[in-house]
Short mmCIF file of C-alpha atoms and ligand atoms in Angstrom, two decimals:
data_model
loop_
_atom_site.label_atom_id
_atom_site.label_comp_id
_atom_site.label_asym_id
_atom_site.label_seq_id
_atom_site.Cartn_x
_atom_site.Cartn_y
_atom_site.Cartn_z
CA MET A 1 374.37 60.56 46.71
CA SER A 2 373.45 58.75 49.75
CA PHE A 3 372.13 55.28 49.89
CA PRO A 4 369.57 53.90 53.01
CA ILE A 5 371.40 51.63 54.77
CA GLN A 6 370.51 47.89 54.30
CA ARG A 7 369.18 46.47 57.41
CA PRO A 8 368.64 42.83 57.75
CA ARG A 9 367.97 43.65 61.19
CA ARG A 10 364.84 44.66 60.20
CA LEU A 11 363.92 40.86 59.63
CA ARG A 12 364.89 40.27 63.57
CA GLN A 13 363.32 42.83 65.45
CA THR A 14 360.26 40.82 67.14
CA PRO A 15 359.47 37.05 67.54
CA GLY A 16 356.99 37.50 65.15
CA ILE A 17 358.84 38.69 62.17
CA ARG A 18 361.81 36.13 63.20
CA ALA A 19 359.51 33.12 63.07
CA LEU A 20 358.32 34.41 59.35
CA ALA A 21 361.76 34.63 58.32
CA ARG A 22 362.87 31.62 59.87
CA GLU A 23 364.59 28.99 57.28
CA THR A 24 364.43 25.82 59.16
CA SER A 25 362.06 24.18 61.37
CA LEU A 26 362.88 21.36 64.00
CA SER A 27 359.92 18.93 65.23
CA PRO A 28 359.41 15.83 67.44
CA THR A 29 358.67 13.71 64.33
CA GLN A 30 361.95 14.39 62.88
CA LEU A 31 363.51 12.53 65.66
CA VAL A 32 364.70 9.04 66.09
CA TRP A 33 365.39 8.05 69.73
CA PRO A 34 368.28 4.97 69.41
CA LEU A 35 367.74 2.14 72.15
CA PHE A 36 369.85 -0.52 74.23
CA PHE A 37 367.96 -3.63 74.73
CA ARG A 38 370.07 -5.86 77.04
CA GLU A 39 369.19 -9.38 77.48
CA GLY A 40 369.29 -10.86 81.21
CA ILE A 41 369.05 -7.83 83.41
CA GLY A 42 365.77 -7.04 85.11
CA ALA A 43 366.60 -3.55 85.84
CA PRO A 44 368.39 -0.66 83.46
CA VAL A 45 372.09 -0.28 83.73
CA ALA A 46 373.45 3.19 83.29
CA VAL A 47 375.91 3.60 80.28
CA LYS A 48 379.27 5.44 82.37
CA THR A 49 380.25 7.36 79.23
CA MET A 50 376.50 8.70 78.17
CA PRO A 51 374.91 9.70 81.08
CA GLY A 52 371.07 9.48 80.78
CA VAL A 53 371.47 6.71 78.98
CA PHE A 54 370.79 3.53 80.14
CA GLN A 55 370.88 -0.26 78.45
CA LEU A 56 367.09 -1.50 79.15
CA PRO A 57 365.51 -4.66 80.28
CA THR A 58 363.69 -6.08 77.18
CA SER A 59 360.44 -6.26 79.79
CA THR A 60 360.57 -2.05 79.08
CA ALA A 61 359.84 -2.02 74.95
CA ALA A 62 356.00 -1.61 75.98
CA GLN A 63 356.21 1.15 78.43
CA VAL A 64 359.17 2.91 76.20
CA ALA A 65 357.39 2.85 73.19
CA LYS A 66 354.62 4.57 74.60
CA ASP A 67 356.60 7.47 76.12
CA ALA A 68 357.84 7.46 72.43
CA LYS A 69 354.48 7.89 71.39
CA ASP A 70 353.77 10.16 73.66
CA ARG A 71 356.43 12.57 73.01
CA GLY A 72 355.25 12.54 69.22
CA ILE A 73 358.60 11.74 68.11
CA GLY A 74 359.56 10.26 64.78
CA GLY A 75 360.53 6.65 65.70
CA VAL A 76 363.07 4.63 67.57
CA LEU A 77 366.14 2.62 66.46
CA LEU A 78 366.49 -0.40 68.22
CA PHE A 79 369.96 -1.88 69.24
CA GLY A 80 370.21 -5.41 71.02
CA LEU A 81 372.66 -6.96 73.81
CA PRO A 82 372.44 -10.74 73.19
CA ALA A 83 373.04 -12.96 76.45
CA ARG A 84 375.40 -15.10 74.19
CA LYS A 85 378.33 -13.77 71.77
CA ASP A 86 380.33 -16.06 69.19
CA ALA A 87 382.72 -15.37 66.63
CA THR A 88 379.83 -15.61 63.48
CA GLY A 89 377.10 -13.47 65.56
CA SER A 90 374.59 -16.75 65.45
CA SER A 91 372.07 -14.84 68.51
CA ALA A 92 371.43 -12.04 65.76
CA LEU A 93 369.79 -14.44 63.95
CA ASP A 94 367.68 -15.89 66.85
CA PRO A 95 364.23 -15.01 66.14
CA ASN A 96 363.69 -14.81 69.76
CA GLY A 97 366.80 -12.31 70.34
CA PRO A 98 366.44 -9.42 72.16
CA VAL A 99 365.59 -7.35 69.13
CA PRO A 100 362.57 -8.87 67.50
CA ASN A 101 361.41 -9.83 70.82
CA VAL A 102 361.45 -6.16 71.64
CA VAL A 103 360.00 -5.08 68.32
CA ARG A 104 356.74 -7.53 68.74
CA ALA A 105 356.28 -5.76 72.27
CA MET A 106 356.26 -2.45 70.61
CA LYS A 107 354.56 -3.29 67.82
CA ASP A 108 351.84 -4.94 70.11
CA ALA A 109 351.66 -1.99 72.53
CA VAL A 110 351.84 1.02 69.75
CA PRO A 111 351.10 -0.15 66.32
CA GLU A 112 351.38 2.86 64.97
CA LEU A 113 355.30 4.02 66.33
CA VAL A 114 357.55 3.82 63.44
CA VAL A 115 360.15 0.84 64.64
CA MET A 116 363.90 1.07 62.81
CA THR A 117 366.54 -1.82 63.90
CA ASP A 118 370.04 -1.60 63.28
CA VAL A 119 371.13 -4.09 61.15
CA CYS A 120 374.93 -5.03 62.13
CA VAL A 121 376.40 -8.08 64.18
CA ASP A 122 378.98 -6.65 66.08
CA GLU A 123 376.69 -6.51 68.93
CA TYR A 124 376.83 -10.36 68.64
CA THR A 125 380.15 -11.07 67.96
CA ASP A 126 382.55 -12.52 70.81
CA HIS A 127 385.52 -10.03 68.22
CA GLY A 128 383.27 -6.98 67.99
CA HIS A 129 383.75 -6.48 64.35
CA CYS A 130 381.01 -6.07 61.89
CA GLY A 131 381.36 -8.81 59.87
CA LEU A 132 382.92 -12.28 59.46
CA VAL A 133 386.70 -12.33 60.58
CA LYS A 134 389.43 -14.23 59.16
CA ARG A 135 393.03 -14.21 61.09
CA THR A 136 395.97 -14.97 59.45
CA GLY A 137 398.91 -14.72 62.13
CA ALA A 138 398.94 -11.47 63.17
CA THR A 139 396.77 -9.87 60.40
CA PHE A 140 393.14 -10.14 60.31
CA GLU A 141 390.70 -9.53 57.27
CA VAL A 142 386.83 -8.65 57.73
CA ASP A 143 385.46 -11.53 54.73
CA ASN A 144 382.50 -8.76 52.76
CA ASP A 145 380.63 -11.48 50.74
CA ALA A 146 380.53 -14.16 53.77
CA THR A 147 379.13 -11.35 55.77
CA LEU A 148 376.36 -10.28 53.46
CA SER A 149 374.49 -13.54 53.37
CA ILE A 150 374.43 -12.67 57.48
CA LEU A 151 372.85 -9.58 57.51
CA ALA A 152 370.22 -10.54 54.81
CA ASN A 153 369.32 -13.18 56.75
CA MET A 154 369.28 -10.72 60.11
CA ALA A 155 366.89 -8.20 58.12
CA VAL A 156 364.69 -10.77 57.42
CA VAL A 157 364.33 -11.84 60.94
CA HIS A 158 363.81 -8.42 62.20
CA ALA A 159 360.94 -8.02 59.23
CA GLN A 160 359.16 -10.86 60.11
CA ALA A 161 359.06 -9.36 63.78
CA GLY A 162 357.51 -6.61 62.42
CA THR A 163 359.71 -3.97 61.95
CA ASP A 164 359.22 -0.88 59.96
CA VAL A 165 362.51 -0.07 58.91
CA VAL A 166 365.91 -2.04 58.88
CA ALA A 167 368.93 0.24 59.33
CA PRO A 168 372.32 -1.84 57.82
CA SER A 169 375.42 -0.02 59.98
CA ASP A 170 377.97 -2.65 59.08
CA MET A 171 379.56 -0.64 55.81
CA MET A 172 380.36 -3.99 54.46
CA ASP A 173 379.96 -3.63 50.45
CA GLY A 174 377.00 -4.66 48.39
CA ARG A 175 375.00 -5.38 51.40
CA ILE A 176 371.79 -3.20 50.28
CA ALA A 177 371.33 -5.36 47.29
CA SER A 178 371.61 -8.66 49.32
CA ILE A 179 368.94 -7.30 52.12
CA ARG A 180 366.60 -5.99 49.23
CA GLN A 181 366.74 -9.29 47.51
CA ALA A 182 366.35 -11.59 50.89
CA LEU A 183 363.03 -9.18 51.99
CA ASP A 184 361.36 -9.45 49.14
CA SER A 185 361.70 -13.25 48.53
CA ALA A 186 360.73 -13.60 52.43
CA GLY A 187 357.23 -11.46 51.11
CA LYS A 188 358.49 -8.38 52.99
CA ILE A 189 358.40 -5.74 50.09
CA ASN A 190 357.28 -2.99 52.34
CA THR A 191 360.06 -3.40 54.94
CA VAL A 192 362.10 0.19 54.29
CA ILE A 193 365.63 0.10 54.04
CA LEU A 194 367.56 2.77 55.55
CA SER A 195 371.15 2.59 54.69
CA TYR A 196 374.23 4.03 57.05
CA ALA A 197 375.20 4.76 53.66
CA VAL A 198 378.08 7.06 55.04
CA LYS A 199 379.57 6.00 57.99
CA TYR A 200 382.92 7.72 59.18
CA ALA A 201 385.46 5.62 60.97
CA SER A 202 385.02 7.81 64.23
CA CYS A 203 386.22 8.30 67.43
CA PHE A 204 383.19 9.66 68.11
CA TYR A 205 381.59 6.02 68.40
CA GLY A 206 383.61 5.59 71.42
CA PRO A 207 380.67 5.38 73.97
CA PHE A 208 378.46 3.64 71.97
CA ARG A 209 380.67 0.99 72.09
CA ASP A 210 380.43 0.85 75.71
CA ALA A 211 376.40 0.80 75.83
CA ALA A 212 376.24 -1.68 73.10
CA ASP A 213 379.37 -3.56 74.78
CA CYS A 214 380.92 -3.57 71.05
CA ALA A 215 384.42 -2.41 70.73
CA PRO A 216 386.74 -4.52 68.67
CA GLN A 217 388.81 -7.01 70.48
CA PHE A 218 391.64 -6.16 67.95
CA GLY A 219 392.34 -4.02 65.15
CA ASP A 220 389.88 -0.91 63.93
CA ARG A 221 387.09 -0.35 61.91
CA SER A 222 389.12 1.50 59.19
CA SER A 223 388.84 -1.10 56.44
CA TYR A 224 384.99 -0.81 56.33
CA GLN A 225 384.31 2.24 57.63
CA MET A 226 384.65 5.78 55.76
CA ASP A 227 388.13 7.62 56.40
CA PRO A 228 387.61 10.65 57.74
CA SER A 229 389.37 13.16 55.44
CA ASN A 230 387.04 11.75 52.11
CA ALA A 231 383.92 13.88 51.04
CA ARG A 232 383.86 12.56 47.30
CA GLU A 233 383.63 8.96 48.48
CA ALA A 234 380.61 9.91 50.24
CA LEU A 235 378.54 10.49 46.66
CA ARG A 236 380.26 7.11 45.51
CA GLU A 237 378.77 5.43 48.66
CA ILE A 238 375.22 7.38 48.44
CA ALA A 239 375.19 6.60 44.41
CA LEU A 240 375.87 2.98 45.48
CA ASP A 241 373.21 2.59 47.80
CA GLU A 242 370.61 4.36 45.89
CA ALA A 243 371.17 1.44 43.09
CA GLU A 244 371.28 -1.21 45.02
CA GLY A 245 367.65 -0.14 46.43
CA ALA A 246 368.24 1.95 49.45
CA ASP A 247 365.10 4.03 50.68
CA MET A 248 366.39 6.22 52.98
CA VAL A 249 370.21 7.41 53.64
CA MET A 250 372.25 8.46 56.60
CA VAL A 251 375.32 9.99 56.98
CA LYS A 252 377.33 9.57 60.52
CA PRO A 253 378.60 11.20 62.50
CA ALA A 254 376.44 14.75 62.33
CA LEU A 255 378.15 17.67 63.72
CA PRO A 256 381.55 17.15 62.78
CA TYR A 257 380.49 16.32 58.81
CA LEU A 258 377.77 18.76 58.16
CA ASP A 259 379.68 19.91 54.81
CA ILE A 260 379.00 16.28 54.27
CA LEU A 261 375.26 16.50 54.80
CA ALA A 262 374.60 19.69 52.80
CA ARG A 263 376.95 17.72 50.09
CA VAL A 264 374.89 14.76 50.24
CA ARG A 265 371.98 16.69 50.49
CA ASN A 266 372.32 18.08 47.13
CA ALA A 267 373.29 14.22 45.48
CA THR A 268 370.47 12.56 46.37
CA THR A 269 366.21 13.07 46.27
CA LEU A 270 365.97 10.20 49.14
CA PRO A 271 365.21 11.00 52.79
CA LEU A 272 368.51 11.93 54.46
CA GLY A 273 369.14 11.55 58.43
CA ALA A 274 371.53 12.36 60.16
CA TYR A 275 373.00 10.33 63.22
CA ALA A 276 373.93 12.64 65.93
CA VAL A 277 375.88 9.77 67.83
CA SER A 278 377.66 8.85 71.14
CA GLY A 279 380.46 11.18 71.37
CA GLU A 280 378.11 14.11 70.42
CA TYR A 281 376.03 13.47 72.85
CA ALA A 282 378.55 12.97 75.43
CA MET A 283 380.31 16.04 74.64
CA ILE A 284 377.80 17.79 75.20
CA GLU A 285 376.36 16.43 78.49
CA ALA A 286 379.83 16.81 79.89
CA ALA A 287 380.01 20.21 78.92
CA ALA A 288 376.81 20.41 80.71
CA LEU A 289 377.19 18.74 83.44
CA SER A 290 380.62 20.56 84.66
CA GLY A 291 378.35 23.80 83.96
CA MET A 292 380.21 24.87 80.96
CA ILE A 293 377.30 25.39 78.35
CA ASP A 294 373.89 25.38 78.50
CA ARG A 295 371.84 21.75 77.75
CA LYS A 296 368.66 22.94 75.97
CA ARG A 297 370.34 25.27 74.06
CA ALA A 298 373.06 23.62 73.03
CA VAL A 299 371.31 20.58 72.00
CA LEU A 300 368.08 22.52 69.94
CA GLU A 301 370.94 24.17 68.37
CA SER A 302 373.00 21.47 66.98
CA LEU A 303 369.89 19.26 65.73
CA THR A 304 368.61 22.54 64.20
CA ALA A 305 372.24 23.06 62.32
CA MET A 306 371.95 19.22 61.38
CA ARG A 307 368.49 20.21 60.06
CA ARG A 308 369.60 23.48 58.14
CA ALA A 309 372.35 21.46 56.36
CA GLY A 310 370.11 19.08 54.73
CA ALA A 311 368.89 16.58 56.94
CA ASP A 312 365.21 15.60 57.05
CA PHE A 313 365.49 13.74 60.13
CA VAL A 314 367.93 12.86 63.04
CA LEU A 315 368.75 10.30 64.92
CA THR A 316 369.59 11.43 68.21
CA TYR A 317 370.05 10.12 72.27
CA HIS A 318 368.56 13.38 73.02
CA ALA A 319 365.33 12.50 70.69
CA LEU A 320 362.81 12.31 74.04
CA GLN A 321 364.27 15.19 75.71
CA ALA A 322 364.47 17.41 72.77
CA ALA A 323 360.74 16.51 71.83
CA GLU A 324 359.80 17.71 75.44
CA TRP A 325 361.46 21.40 75.10
CA LEU A 326 359.75 21.66 71.64
CA ASP A 327 356.65 20.93 72.96
CA ALA A 328 356.47 23.34 75.88
C1 PBG B 1 377.48 -0.45 64.70
C2 PBG B 1 377.26 0.65 65.11
C3 PBG B 1 378.41 1.62 65.46
C4 PBG B 1 376.97 2.53 65.99
C5 PBG B 1 375.53 2.12 65.01
N1 PBG B 1 376.07 1.18 64.76
C6 PBG B 1 379.21 1.37 66.27
C7 PBG B 1 380.26 1.39 65.25
O1 PBG B 1 380.43 1.14 63.98
O2 PBG B 1 381.81 1.21 66.02
C8 PBG B 1 377.38 4.04 66.70
C9 PBG B 1 376.59 4.90 67.19
C10 PBG B 1 377.18 5.66 68.27
O3 PBG B 1 378.02 5.97 68.40
O4 PBG B 1 375.89 6.57 68.65
N2 PBG B 1 376.74 -1.73 65.09
#
């Protein structure tokens, strides 16, 4: 008895049939563009470790918002680089700091653009840690509970400036509950919280620390960010943030953590983001610039892989470029 050969290739024969069989879509609306706005500069400053990425003057905010809207991307994520840093990151609470100023300018220029703001003090502290630091001799401790009210106040300042989404990236315990409570008390019941719920202590943030000028001046972040060896712990972080009131959650980094994305996808009904971080961007750019890889195909394949693994949206420094390719 002879069976006919089973032929999966039948579904690959023409672009039309391949399109019908395609399981994963990628569109500009699923991309969020992270941006660095720096106080006190008159022209964009190139980030050495991220070719094509710039620290931007706050005066360019309206134009950048228009560019984002013209490309039809899902939103922007703002990071602020203040002129002044101190031990407590006090400039993070300044209603006239770079982030609130840029939020107002963007929402004035393009009210429908979804604006997200990173909530974390590491760009504002002189030591570069994501919370208040207690030093005892050669050791130091990041004080979880003392940091919570700062984060909550920072989120309220951003919400009052008009941000749609606050995205806490600090990894302190209990921050989602404390931010939700502060937003609600300030009447900001509609401000969305996108939690960096699953954030690993990753070397792939290296270029970001140049871009955002926030490398820790001593120690590292492994007492608050997650151990790259752990997967079950990701599910615990998701469950806690969900219970505390997160509206959306994120896994970060993305490409080396696709297994985590897939597991988190099965564990939550909330919208799920993947953050393709600075080091992922730098790897593709370095390989593309030296002619070792095709930039466009590498970017689109990577973003599709993140969607396939379960991400509803991807935060990527390639957002504008990828949106242009997807439109073409
Ligand atoms: C902290 C923050 C970091 C990133 C986003 N938010 C840096 C860190 O945790 O060290 C990294 C993003 C990237 O690498 O692209 N505010």
